[in-house]
XYZ file of C-alpha atoms in Angstrom:
594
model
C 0.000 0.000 0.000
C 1.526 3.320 -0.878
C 0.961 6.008 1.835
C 0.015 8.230 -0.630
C -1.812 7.441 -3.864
C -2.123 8.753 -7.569
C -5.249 10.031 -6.547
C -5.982 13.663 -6.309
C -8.351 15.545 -4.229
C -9.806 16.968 -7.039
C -10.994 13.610 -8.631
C -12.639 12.704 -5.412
C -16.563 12.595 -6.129
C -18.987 14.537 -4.589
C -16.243 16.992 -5.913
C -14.341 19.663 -3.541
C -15.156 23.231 -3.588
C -12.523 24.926 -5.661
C -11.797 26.840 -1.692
C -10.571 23.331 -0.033
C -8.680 22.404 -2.994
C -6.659 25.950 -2.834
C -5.774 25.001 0.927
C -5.218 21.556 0.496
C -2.460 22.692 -2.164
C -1.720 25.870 -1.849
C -1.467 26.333 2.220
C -0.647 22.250 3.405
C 1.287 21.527 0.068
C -1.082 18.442 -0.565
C -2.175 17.560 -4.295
C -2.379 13.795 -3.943
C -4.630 12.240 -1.082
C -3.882 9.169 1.076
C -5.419 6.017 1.631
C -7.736 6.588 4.380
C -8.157 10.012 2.583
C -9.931 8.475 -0.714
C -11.932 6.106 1.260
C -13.386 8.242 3.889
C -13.894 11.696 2.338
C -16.510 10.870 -0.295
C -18.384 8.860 2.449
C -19.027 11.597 4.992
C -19.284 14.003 1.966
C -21.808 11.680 0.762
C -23.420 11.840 4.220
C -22.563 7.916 5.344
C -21.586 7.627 8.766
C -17.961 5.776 8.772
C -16.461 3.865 11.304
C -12.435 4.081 10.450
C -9.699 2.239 11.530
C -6.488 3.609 9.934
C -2.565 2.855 10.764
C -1.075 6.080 12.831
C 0.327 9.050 10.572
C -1.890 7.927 7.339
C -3.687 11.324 7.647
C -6.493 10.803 9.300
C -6.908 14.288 10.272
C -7.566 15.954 6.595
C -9.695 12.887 6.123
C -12.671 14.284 8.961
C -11.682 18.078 8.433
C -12.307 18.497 4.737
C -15.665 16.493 4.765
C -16.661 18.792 7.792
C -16.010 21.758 5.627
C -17.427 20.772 2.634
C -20.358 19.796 4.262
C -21.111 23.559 6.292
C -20.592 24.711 2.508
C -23.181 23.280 1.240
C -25.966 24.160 3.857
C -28.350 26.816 3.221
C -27.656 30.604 3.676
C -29.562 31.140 6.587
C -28.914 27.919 8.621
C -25.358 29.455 10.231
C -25.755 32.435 9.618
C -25.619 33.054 13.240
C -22.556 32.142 15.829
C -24.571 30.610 18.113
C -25.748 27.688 15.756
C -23.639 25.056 15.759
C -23.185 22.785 12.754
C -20.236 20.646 13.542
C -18.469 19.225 16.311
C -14.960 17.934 16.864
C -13.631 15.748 19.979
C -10.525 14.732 20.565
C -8.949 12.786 23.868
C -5.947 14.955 24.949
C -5.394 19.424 24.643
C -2.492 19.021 22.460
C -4.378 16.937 19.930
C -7.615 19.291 19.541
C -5.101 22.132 19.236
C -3.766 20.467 16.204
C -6.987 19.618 14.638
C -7.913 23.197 15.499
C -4.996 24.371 13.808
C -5.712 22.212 10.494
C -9.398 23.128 10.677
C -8.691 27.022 10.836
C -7.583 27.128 7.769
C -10.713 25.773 5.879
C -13.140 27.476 7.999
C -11.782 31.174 7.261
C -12.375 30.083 3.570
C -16.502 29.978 5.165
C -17.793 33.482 5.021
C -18.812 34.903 8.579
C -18.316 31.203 10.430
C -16.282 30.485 13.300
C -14.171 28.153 15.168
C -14.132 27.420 18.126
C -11.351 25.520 20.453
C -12.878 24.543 24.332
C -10.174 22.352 25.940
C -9.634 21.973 29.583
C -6.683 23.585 31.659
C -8.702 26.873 31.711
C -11.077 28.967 33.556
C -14.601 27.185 31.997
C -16.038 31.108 32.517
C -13.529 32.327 30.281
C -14.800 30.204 27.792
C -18.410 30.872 28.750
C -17.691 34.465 27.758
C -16.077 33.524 24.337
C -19.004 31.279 23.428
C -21.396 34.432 24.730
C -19.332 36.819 22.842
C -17.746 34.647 19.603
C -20.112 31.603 19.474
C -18.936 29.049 17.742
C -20.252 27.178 14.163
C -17.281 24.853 14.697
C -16.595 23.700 18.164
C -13.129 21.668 18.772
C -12.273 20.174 22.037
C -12.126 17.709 25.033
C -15.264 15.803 25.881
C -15.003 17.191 29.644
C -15.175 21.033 28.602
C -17.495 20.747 25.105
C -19.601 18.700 27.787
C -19.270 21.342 30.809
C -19.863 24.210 27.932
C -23.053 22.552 26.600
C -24.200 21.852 29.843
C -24.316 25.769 31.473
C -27.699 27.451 30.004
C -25.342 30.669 30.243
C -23.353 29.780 27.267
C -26.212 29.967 25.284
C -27.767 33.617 26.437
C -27.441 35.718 23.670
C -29.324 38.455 22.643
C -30.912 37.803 19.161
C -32.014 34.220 20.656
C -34.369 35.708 23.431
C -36.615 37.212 20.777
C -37.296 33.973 19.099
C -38.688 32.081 22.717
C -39.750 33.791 25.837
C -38.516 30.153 27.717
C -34.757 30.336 28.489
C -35.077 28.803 31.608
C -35.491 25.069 30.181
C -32.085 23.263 29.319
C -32.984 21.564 26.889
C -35.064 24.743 24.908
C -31.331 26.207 25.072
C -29.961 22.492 23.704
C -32.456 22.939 21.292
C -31.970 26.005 19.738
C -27.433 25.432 20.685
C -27.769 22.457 17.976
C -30.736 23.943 15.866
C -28.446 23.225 12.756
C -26.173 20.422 13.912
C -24.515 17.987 10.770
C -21.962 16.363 12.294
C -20.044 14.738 15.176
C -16.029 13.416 14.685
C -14.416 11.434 17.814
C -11.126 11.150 16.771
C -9.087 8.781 18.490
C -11.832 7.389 19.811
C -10.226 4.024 21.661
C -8.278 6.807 23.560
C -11.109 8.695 24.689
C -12.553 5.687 26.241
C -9.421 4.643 28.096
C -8.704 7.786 29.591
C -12.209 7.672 30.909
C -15.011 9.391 28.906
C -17.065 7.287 28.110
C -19.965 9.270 30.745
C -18.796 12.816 28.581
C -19.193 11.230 25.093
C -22.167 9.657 25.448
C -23.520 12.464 27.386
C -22.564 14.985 24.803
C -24.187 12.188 21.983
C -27.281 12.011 23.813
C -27.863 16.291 23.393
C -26.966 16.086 19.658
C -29.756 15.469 17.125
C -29.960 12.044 16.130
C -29.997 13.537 12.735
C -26.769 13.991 11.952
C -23.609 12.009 10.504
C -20.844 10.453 12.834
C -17.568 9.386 12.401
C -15.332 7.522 14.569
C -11.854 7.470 14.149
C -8.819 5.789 15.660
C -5.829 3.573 15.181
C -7.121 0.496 16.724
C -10.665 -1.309 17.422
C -11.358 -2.701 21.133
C -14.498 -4.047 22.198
C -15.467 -0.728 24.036
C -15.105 1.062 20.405
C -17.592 -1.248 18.900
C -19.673 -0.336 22.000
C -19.794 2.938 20.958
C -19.909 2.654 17.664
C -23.574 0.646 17.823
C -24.494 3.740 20.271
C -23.465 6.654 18.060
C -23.564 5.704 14.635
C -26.296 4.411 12.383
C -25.527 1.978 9.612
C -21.912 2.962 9.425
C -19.289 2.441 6.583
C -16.158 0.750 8.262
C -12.967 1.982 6.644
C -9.515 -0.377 7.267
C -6.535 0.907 6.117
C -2.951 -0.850 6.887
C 0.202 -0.816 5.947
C 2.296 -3.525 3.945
C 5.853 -4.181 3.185
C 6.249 -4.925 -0.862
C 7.111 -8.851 -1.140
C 5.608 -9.457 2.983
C 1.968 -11.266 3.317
C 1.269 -9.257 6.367
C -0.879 -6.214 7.213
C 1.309 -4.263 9.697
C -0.063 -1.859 12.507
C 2.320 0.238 11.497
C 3.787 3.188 9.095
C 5.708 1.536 6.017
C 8.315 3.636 6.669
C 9.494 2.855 10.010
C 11.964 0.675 11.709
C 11.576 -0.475 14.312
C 14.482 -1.983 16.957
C 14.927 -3.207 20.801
C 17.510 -2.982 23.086
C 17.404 -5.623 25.619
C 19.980 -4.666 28.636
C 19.883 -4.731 32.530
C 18.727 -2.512 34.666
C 21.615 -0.416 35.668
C 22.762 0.135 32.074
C 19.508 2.026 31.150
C 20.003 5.263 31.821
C 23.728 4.986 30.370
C 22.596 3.234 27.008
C 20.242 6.547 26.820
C 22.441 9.388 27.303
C 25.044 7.653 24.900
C 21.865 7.136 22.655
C 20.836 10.641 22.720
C 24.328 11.859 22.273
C 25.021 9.831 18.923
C 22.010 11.297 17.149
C 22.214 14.688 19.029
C 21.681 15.915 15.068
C 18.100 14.147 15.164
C 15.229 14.785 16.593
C 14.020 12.201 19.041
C 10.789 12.203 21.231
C 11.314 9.910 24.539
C 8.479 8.157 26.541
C 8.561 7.475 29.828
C 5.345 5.701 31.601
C 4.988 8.510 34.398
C 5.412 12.569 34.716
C 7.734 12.302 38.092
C 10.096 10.039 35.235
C 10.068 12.825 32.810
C 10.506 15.897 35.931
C 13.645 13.600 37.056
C 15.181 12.689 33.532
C 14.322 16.375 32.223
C 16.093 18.366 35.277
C 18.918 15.872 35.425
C 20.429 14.732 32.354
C 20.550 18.428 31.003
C 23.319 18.742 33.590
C 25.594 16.545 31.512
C 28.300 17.575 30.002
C 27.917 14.962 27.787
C 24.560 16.183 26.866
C 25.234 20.191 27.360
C 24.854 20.348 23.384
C 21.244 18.577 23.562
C 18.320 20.746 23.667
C 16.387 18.850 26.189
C 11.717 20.017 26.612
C 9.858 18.317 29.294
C 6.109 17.389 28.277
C 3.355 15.645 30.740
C 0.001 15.747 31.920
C 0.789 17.469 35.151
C 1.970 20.646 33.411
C -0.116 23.614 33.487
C -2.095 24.065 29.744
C 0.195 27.286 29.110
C 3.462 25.248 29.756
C 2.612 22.303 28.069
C 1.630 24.601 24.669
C 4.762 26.102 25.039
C 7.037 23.441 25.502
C 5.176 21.551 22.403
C 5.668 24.678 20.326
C 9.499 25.103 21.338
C 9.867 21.347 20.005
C 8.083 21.607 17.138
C 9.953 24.762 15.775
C 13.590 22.556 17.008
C 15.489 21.168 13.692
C 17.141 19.113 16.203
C 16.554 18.576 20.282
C 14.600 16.263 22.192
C 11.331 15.811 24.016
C 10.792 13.941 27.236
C 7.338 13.165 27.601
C 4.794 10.912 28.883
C 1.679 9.527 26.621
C -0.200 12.535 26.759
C 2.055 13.243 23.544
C 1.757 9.770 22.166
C -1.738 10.362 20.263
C -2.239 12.210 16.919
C 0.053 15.108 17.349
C 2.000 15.355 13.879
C 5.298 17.245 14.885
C 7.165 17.638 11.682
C 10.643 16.241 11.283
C 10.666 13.748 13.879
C 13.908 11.133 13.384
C 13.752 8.716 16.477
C 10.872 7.459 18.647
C 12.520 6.136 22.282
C 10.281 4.361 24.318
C 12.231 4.373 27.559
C 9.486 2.180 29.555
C 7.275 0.458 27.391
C 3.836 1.257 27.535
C 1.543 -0.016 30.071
C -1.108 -0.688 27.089
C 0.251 -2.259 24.572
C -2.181 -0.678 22.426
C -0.520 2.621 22.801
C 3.035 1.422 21.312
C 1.456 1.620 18.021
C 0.627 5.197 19.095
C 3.941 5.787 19.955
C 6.054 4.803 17.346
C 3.505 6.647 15.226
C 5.105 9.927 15.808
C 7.813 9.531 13.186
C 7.580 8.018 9.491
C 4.380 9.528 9.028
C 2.757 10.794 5.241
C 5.224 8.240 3.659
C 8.055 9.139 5.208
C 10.478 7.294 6.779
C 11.374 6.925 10.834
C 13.301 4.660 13.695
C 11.988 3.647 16.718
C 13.574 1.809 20.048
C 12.450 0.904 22.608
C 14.553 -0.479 25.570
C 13.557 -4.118 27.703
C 14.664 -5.439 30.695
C 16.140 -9.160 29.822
C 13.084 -10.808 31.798
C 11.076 -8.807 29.431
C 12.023 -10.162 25.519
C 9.461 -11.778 25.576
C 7.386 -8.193 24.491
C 8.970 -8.657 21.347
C 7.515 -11.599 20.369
C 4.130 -10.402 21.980
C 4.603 -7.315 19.575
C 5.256 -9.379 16.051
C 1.604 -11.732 16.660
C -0.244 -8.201 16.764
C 1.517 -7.367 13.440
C 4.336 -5.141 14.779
C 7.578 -5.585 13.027
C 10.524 -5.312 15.365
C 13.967 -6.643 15.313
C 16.725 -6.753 17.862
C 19.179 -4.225 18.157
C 23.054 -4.896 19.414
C 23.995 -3.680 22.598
C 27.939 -2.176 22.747
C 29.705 -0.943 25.975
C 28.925 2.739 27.139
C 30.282 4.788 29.811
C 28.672 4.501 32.609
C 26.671 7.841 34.019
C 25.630 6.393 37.396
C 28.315 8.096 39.076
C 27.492 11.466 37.172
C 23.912 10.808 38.147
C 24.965 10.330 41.983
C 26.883 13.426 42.122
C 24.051 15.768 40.697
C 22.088 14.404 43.627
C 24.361 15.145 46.029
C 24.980 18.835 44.625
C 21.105 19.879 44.572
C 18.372 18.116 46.544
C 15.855 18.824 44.038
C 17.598 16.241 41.639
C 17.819 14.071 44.993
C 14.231 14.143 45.621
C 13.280 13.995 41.737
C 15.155 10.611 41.350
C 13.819 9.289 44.398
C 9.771 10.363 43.333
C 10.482 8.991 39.795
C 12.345 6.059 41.224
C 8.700 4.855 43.359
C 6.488 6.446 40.578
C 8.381 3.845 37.621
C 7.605 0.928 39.887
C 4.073 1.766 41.130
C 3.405 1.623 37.133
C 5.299 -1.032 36.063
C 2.703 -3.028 38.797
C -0.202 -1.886 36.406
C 1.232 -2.988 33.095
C -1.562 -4.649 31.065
C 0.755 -7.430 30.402
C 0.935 -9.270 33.533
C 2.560 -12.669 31.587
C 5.466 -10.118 30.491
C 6.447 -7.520 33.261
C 5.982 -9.225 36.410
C 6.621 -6.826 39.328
C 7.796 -9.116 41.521
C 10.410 -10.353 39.130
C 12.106 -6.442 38.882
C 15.647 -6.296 40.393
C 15.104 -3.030 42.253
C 18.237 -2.631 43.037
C 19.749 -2.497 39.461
C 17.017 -0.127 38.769
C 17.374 2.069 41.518
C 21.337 2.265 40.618
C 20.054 3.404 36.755
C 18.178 6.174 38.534
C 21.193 7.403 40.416
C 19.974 7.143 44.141
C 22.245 7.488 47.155
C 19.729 5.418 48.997
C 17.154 3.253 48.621
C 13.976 4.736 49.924
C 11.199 2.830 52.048
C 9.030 0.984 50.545
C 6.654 -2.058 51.965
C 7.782 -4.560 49.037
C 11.196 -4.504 50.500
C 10.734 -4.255 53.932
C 7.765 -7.545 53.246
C 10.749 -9.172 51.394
C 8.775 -9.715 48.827
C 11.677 -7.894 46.435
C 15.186 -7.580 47.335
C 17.952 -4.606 47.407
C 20.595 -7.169 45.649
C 23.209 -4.939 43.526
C 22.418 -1.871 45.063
C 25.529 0.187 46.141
C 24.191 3.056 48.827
C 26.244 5.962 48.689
C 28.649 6.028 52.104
C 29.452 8.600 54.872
C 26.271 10.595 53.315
C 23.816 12.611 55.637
C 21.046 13.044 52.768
C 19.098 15.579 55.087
C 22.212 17.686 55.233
C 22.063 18.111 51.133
C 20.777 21.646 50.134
C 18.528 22.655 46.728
C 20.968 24.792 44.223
C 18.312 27.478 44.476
C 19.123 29.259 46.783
C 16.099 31.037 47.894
C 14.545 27.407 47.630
C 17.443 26.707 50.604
C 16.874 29.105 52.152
C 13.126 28.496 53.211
C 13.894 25.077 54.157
C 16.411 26.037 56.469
C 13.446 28.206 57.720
C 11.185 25.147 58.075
C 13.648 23.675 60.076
C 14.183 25.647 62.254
C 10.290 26.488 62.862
C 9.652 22.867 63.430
C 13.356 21.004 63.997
C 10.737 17.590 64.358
C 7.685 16.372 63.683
C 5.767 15.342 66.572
C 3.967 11.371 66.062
C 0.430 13.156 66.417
C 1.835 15.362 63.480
C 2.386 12.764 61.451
C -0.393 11.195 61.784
C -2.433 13.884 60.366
C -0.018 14.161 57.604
C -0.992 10.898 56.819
C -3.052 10.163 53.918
C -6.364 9.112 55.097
C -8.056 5.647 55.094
C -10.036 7.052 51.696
C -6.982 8.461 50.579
C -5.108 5.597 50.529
C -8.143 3.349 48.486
C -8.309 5.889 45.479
C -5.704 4.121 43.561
C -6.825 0.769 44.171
C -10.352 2.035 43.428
C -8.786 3.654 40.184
C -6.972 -0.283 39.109
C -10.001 -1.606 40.248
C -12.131 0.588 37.742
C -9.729 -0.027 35.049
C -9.718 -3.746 35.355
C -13.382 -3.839 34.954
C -13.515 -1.525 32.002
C -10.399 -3.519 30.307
C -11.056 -7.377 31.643
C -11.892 -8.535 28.217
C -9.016 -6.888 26.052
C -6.710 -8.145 28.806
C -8.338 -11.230 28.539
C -7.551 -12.093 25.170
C -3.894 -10.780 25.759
C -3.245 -13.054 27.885
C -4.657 -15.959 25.666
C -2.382 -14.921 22.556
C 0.919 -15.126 25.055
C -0.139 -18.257 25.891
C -1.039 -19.289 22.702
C 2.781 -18.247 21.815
C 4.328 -19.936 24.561
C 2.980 -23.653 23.449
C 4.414 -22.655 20.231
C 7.764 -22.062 21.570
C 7.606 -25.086 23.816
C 6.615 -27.378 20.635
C 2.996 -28.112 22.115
C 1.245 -26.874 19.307
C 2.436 -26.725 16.062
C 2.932 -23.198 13.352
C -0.302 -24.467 11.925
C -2.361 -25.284 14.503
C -0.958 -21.852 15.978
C -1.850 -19.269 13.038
C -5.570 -21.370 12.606
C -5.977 -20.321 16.487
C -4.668 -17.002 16.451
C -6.847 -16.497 13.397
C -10.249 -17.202 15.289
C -9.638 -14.961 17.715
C -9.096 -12.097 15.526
C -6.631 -9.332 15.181
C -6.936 -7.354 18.235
């Protein structure tokens, strides 16, 4: 399959307005369309509802934005000729993605004479937006489910002027729905597998339930779980399903992934991680390389510490996760995208959708805890045809992830491991200089293996198979901290060096100011009395959220989990000879491609 085909846009039937077409070529350099772009765009345009599951990077975007376009072009003059009607709406799972699509989407809709678009994401004051709906409206809204929801929800959004002299009743919700979707044509929930795993299922189907059933609907994402299909029987009627894979010239497989890319692991031990990185990062320090770690403290850590290299003083380092206030994170997503060369620690709040151009490398320091999302991952680089590497690093216990990766169609190949300098001591010494990198290391340190417990698959990282101690000596600590796994002896502090002669609470922050109001807290309260720190504690409810949180999770994922599980067993009777290659692709073909 070529990523992009001898088609162009303007042979596409119902045909383009001559507008789009200027865009498409003119402003996004696009003659030719892709794929998932001749399949999809006549379809909506053709008012179908579609149902599309498309490799990563295949340009999936263009493929809901022009049809949205085209199809507020061709309503009548009066329909929106107001701000407050709405005819379209866009949702997306993460800020970073809608403020892509809004991007993309501003383009067409200035080419729409007096219609607007409108970009409601969370991370801001929800009045502030109130008073841009009030005083813009919107004709195109682009968002999150949690604000569009919240925004649809408040009867204030909706008080404007010209609409009190069509009804005397404003005080109904659902006369204000009413007259807020008056015009309504269609509903896009891009990446929609995402938007259900990060929990919004209640907003989506919430915000489905106020739209006209009237309407057309398409779903898009990169891969099909059961909870999709769920929500494809509840928000679409009759719907088109679009597949669209990639496939290597010569190969009888349909791969997950971009034609373009290569991808590689490097299995090493624990201790050498951090020092296979930096000498990673410093070989292609002419690249430009995007980094995933599995939690924000991992990114804070890596992101204040390894910039202190010498080795890496060359390296434009940006931090990126979900913890980051919405101004920070925009700005540390612009400052990479604008870099011809630098690199971005992040966490998978950057792993869906965004298309940053000119991305070389895809790292995956931790692999995912869904496998689902490696696909999302590595999708960052070699998209629109081009090409792109990807890495991702595993523990020796865990090689057995490559294997898992090639039965759900993910090409990877081993790469060779060759002797590095060592950065431990480096790392050790930073900690002892600033306590900010001390504490950092030791957050990420408890953060990395709180996740690595919640990895999806349980057959492949086993928790209570981690050598902590090699782990902790990759992160750089002076000592280990305390934690109830190692005091339970349920996992042991074997090859762990602690720093000696070392009195940690003696180390002082760099900052100085930052010092300098410890010192103050120390003196104000030289010890913590028991009754203290017992209300320091966190409570008994407290302490239950994250098991409610797994708990939650395992119900909503139990099935895809499920039939995880049964493939890795299914490949470990192959490997042991119980089943044969036959009997082994006729099984793994009834239970379907996940």
């Amino acid at each position: 399959m070529e990523v992009v085909t001898k088609i162009e846009f303007a042979a596409l039937e119902p045909k383009l307005s001559p507008e789009t077409l200027r865009v498409l070529e003119q402003q996004l350099g696009f003659l030719r369309a892709t794929p998932v772009q001749v399949a999809t765009i006549p379809l909506l345009c053709s008012f179908k509802d579609v149902a599309v599951d498309a490799a990563t990077g295949s340009g999936k975007t263009l493929a809901f934005v022009v049809p949205v376009v085209e199809i507020l072009r061709r309503l009548a003059t009066p329909f929106l000729q107001e701000n407050v009607q709405v005819g379209a709406m866009i949702i997306s799972p993460t800020r970073e993605l809608a403020s892509q699509i809004f991007g993309v989407a501003q383009k067409f809709v200035k080419t729409l004479e007096n219609l607007t678009a409108l970009l409601l994401v969370g991370g801001t004051d929800v009045t502030a937006d109130l008073e841009r709906v009030k005083e813009q409206g919107g004709n195109v809204l682009i968002g999150t489910p949690g604000r569009l929801h919240d925004i649809m929800e408040r009867s204030t959004a909706l008080e404007f002027r010209h609409l009190e002299a069509r009804t005397s009743d404003l005080s109904s919700l659902d006369t204000i729905t009413s007259l807020f979707i008056v015009s309504f044509q269609i509903l896009i929930l891009d990446e929609a597998d995402r938007l259900l795993d990060m929990g919004f299922q209640r907003q989506v189907s919430a915000i489905i339930e106020l739209l006209p059933k009237q309407r057309r609907t398409g779903l898009f994402s990169a891969t099909q779980t059961q909870a999709v299909e769920e929500l494809s029987k509840a928000g679409l009627r009759n719907p088109v399903r679009v597949e669209v894979r990639s496939e290597v010239k010569g190969a009888s497989t349909t791969f997950k992934t971009p034609a373009g890319l290569n991808i590689e692991y490097l299995e090493c031990e624990g201790e050498e991680k951090s020092s296979q990185l930096v000498n990673f990062l410093r070989e292609n320090a002419s690249r430009k390389t995007i980094v995933y770690f599995m939690t924000c403290a991992s990114v804070d850590y890596w992101g204040t510490v390894l910039p202190r290299l010498k080795t890496l003083k060359d390296v434009p380092i940006v931090v990126l996760h979900g913890k980051m206030k919405q101004s920070v994170r925009v700005k540390a997503l612009e400052k990479f995208t604008a870099m011809p060369a630098g690199v971005l620690f992040c966490t998978d709040v950057a792993a869906r959708g965004l298309d940053i151009p000119g991305v070389d490398w895809i790292v995956q320091y931790d692999p995912p805890q869904d496998p689902n999302v490696f696909v999302h991952r590595v999708g960052r680089t070699a998209r629109m045809g081009r090409a792109g590497d990807a890495l991702v690093f595993l523990l020796p216990k865990e090689d057995a992830y490559a294997e898992f990766l090639r039965i759900r169609n993910v090409p990877i190949e081993k790469r060779d491991k060759t002797e590095v300098p060592h950065i431990i001591p480096k790392l050790r010494a930073a900690a002892m200089k600033d306590r900010d990198v001390m504490e950092k290391g030791l957050k990420a340190f408890v953060s990395y293996f709180r996740a690595y417990k919640e990895h999806h698959c349980t057959f492949i990282f086993q928790w209570k198979q981690l050598e902590l101690g090699k782990i902790a000596m990759s992160f750089g600590l002076l000592q280990l901290p305390s934690m109830p796994e190692l005091k339970r002896g349920v996992l042991t502090s074997q090859h762990f060096t602690p720093v000696e002669n070392i009195d940690v609470d003696s180390i002082p922050y760099r900052e100085k100011a930052r010092e300098k109001q410890r010192r103050k807290n120390l003196e104000k309260k030289p010890d913590t009395s028991r009754e203290e720190r017992k209300a320091l504690a966190p409570s008994k409810h407290q302490k239950d959220r994250p098991a409610k949180r797994a708990k939650k999770r395992s119900h909503r994922d139990r099935e895809e989990l499920e039939e995880i599980n049964s493939d890795y067993r299914l490949l470990k009777k192959l490997k042991k000879g119980s089943i044969s290659e036959k009997a082994y692709s006729k099984l793994m073909s009834l239970e379907g491609d996940v």
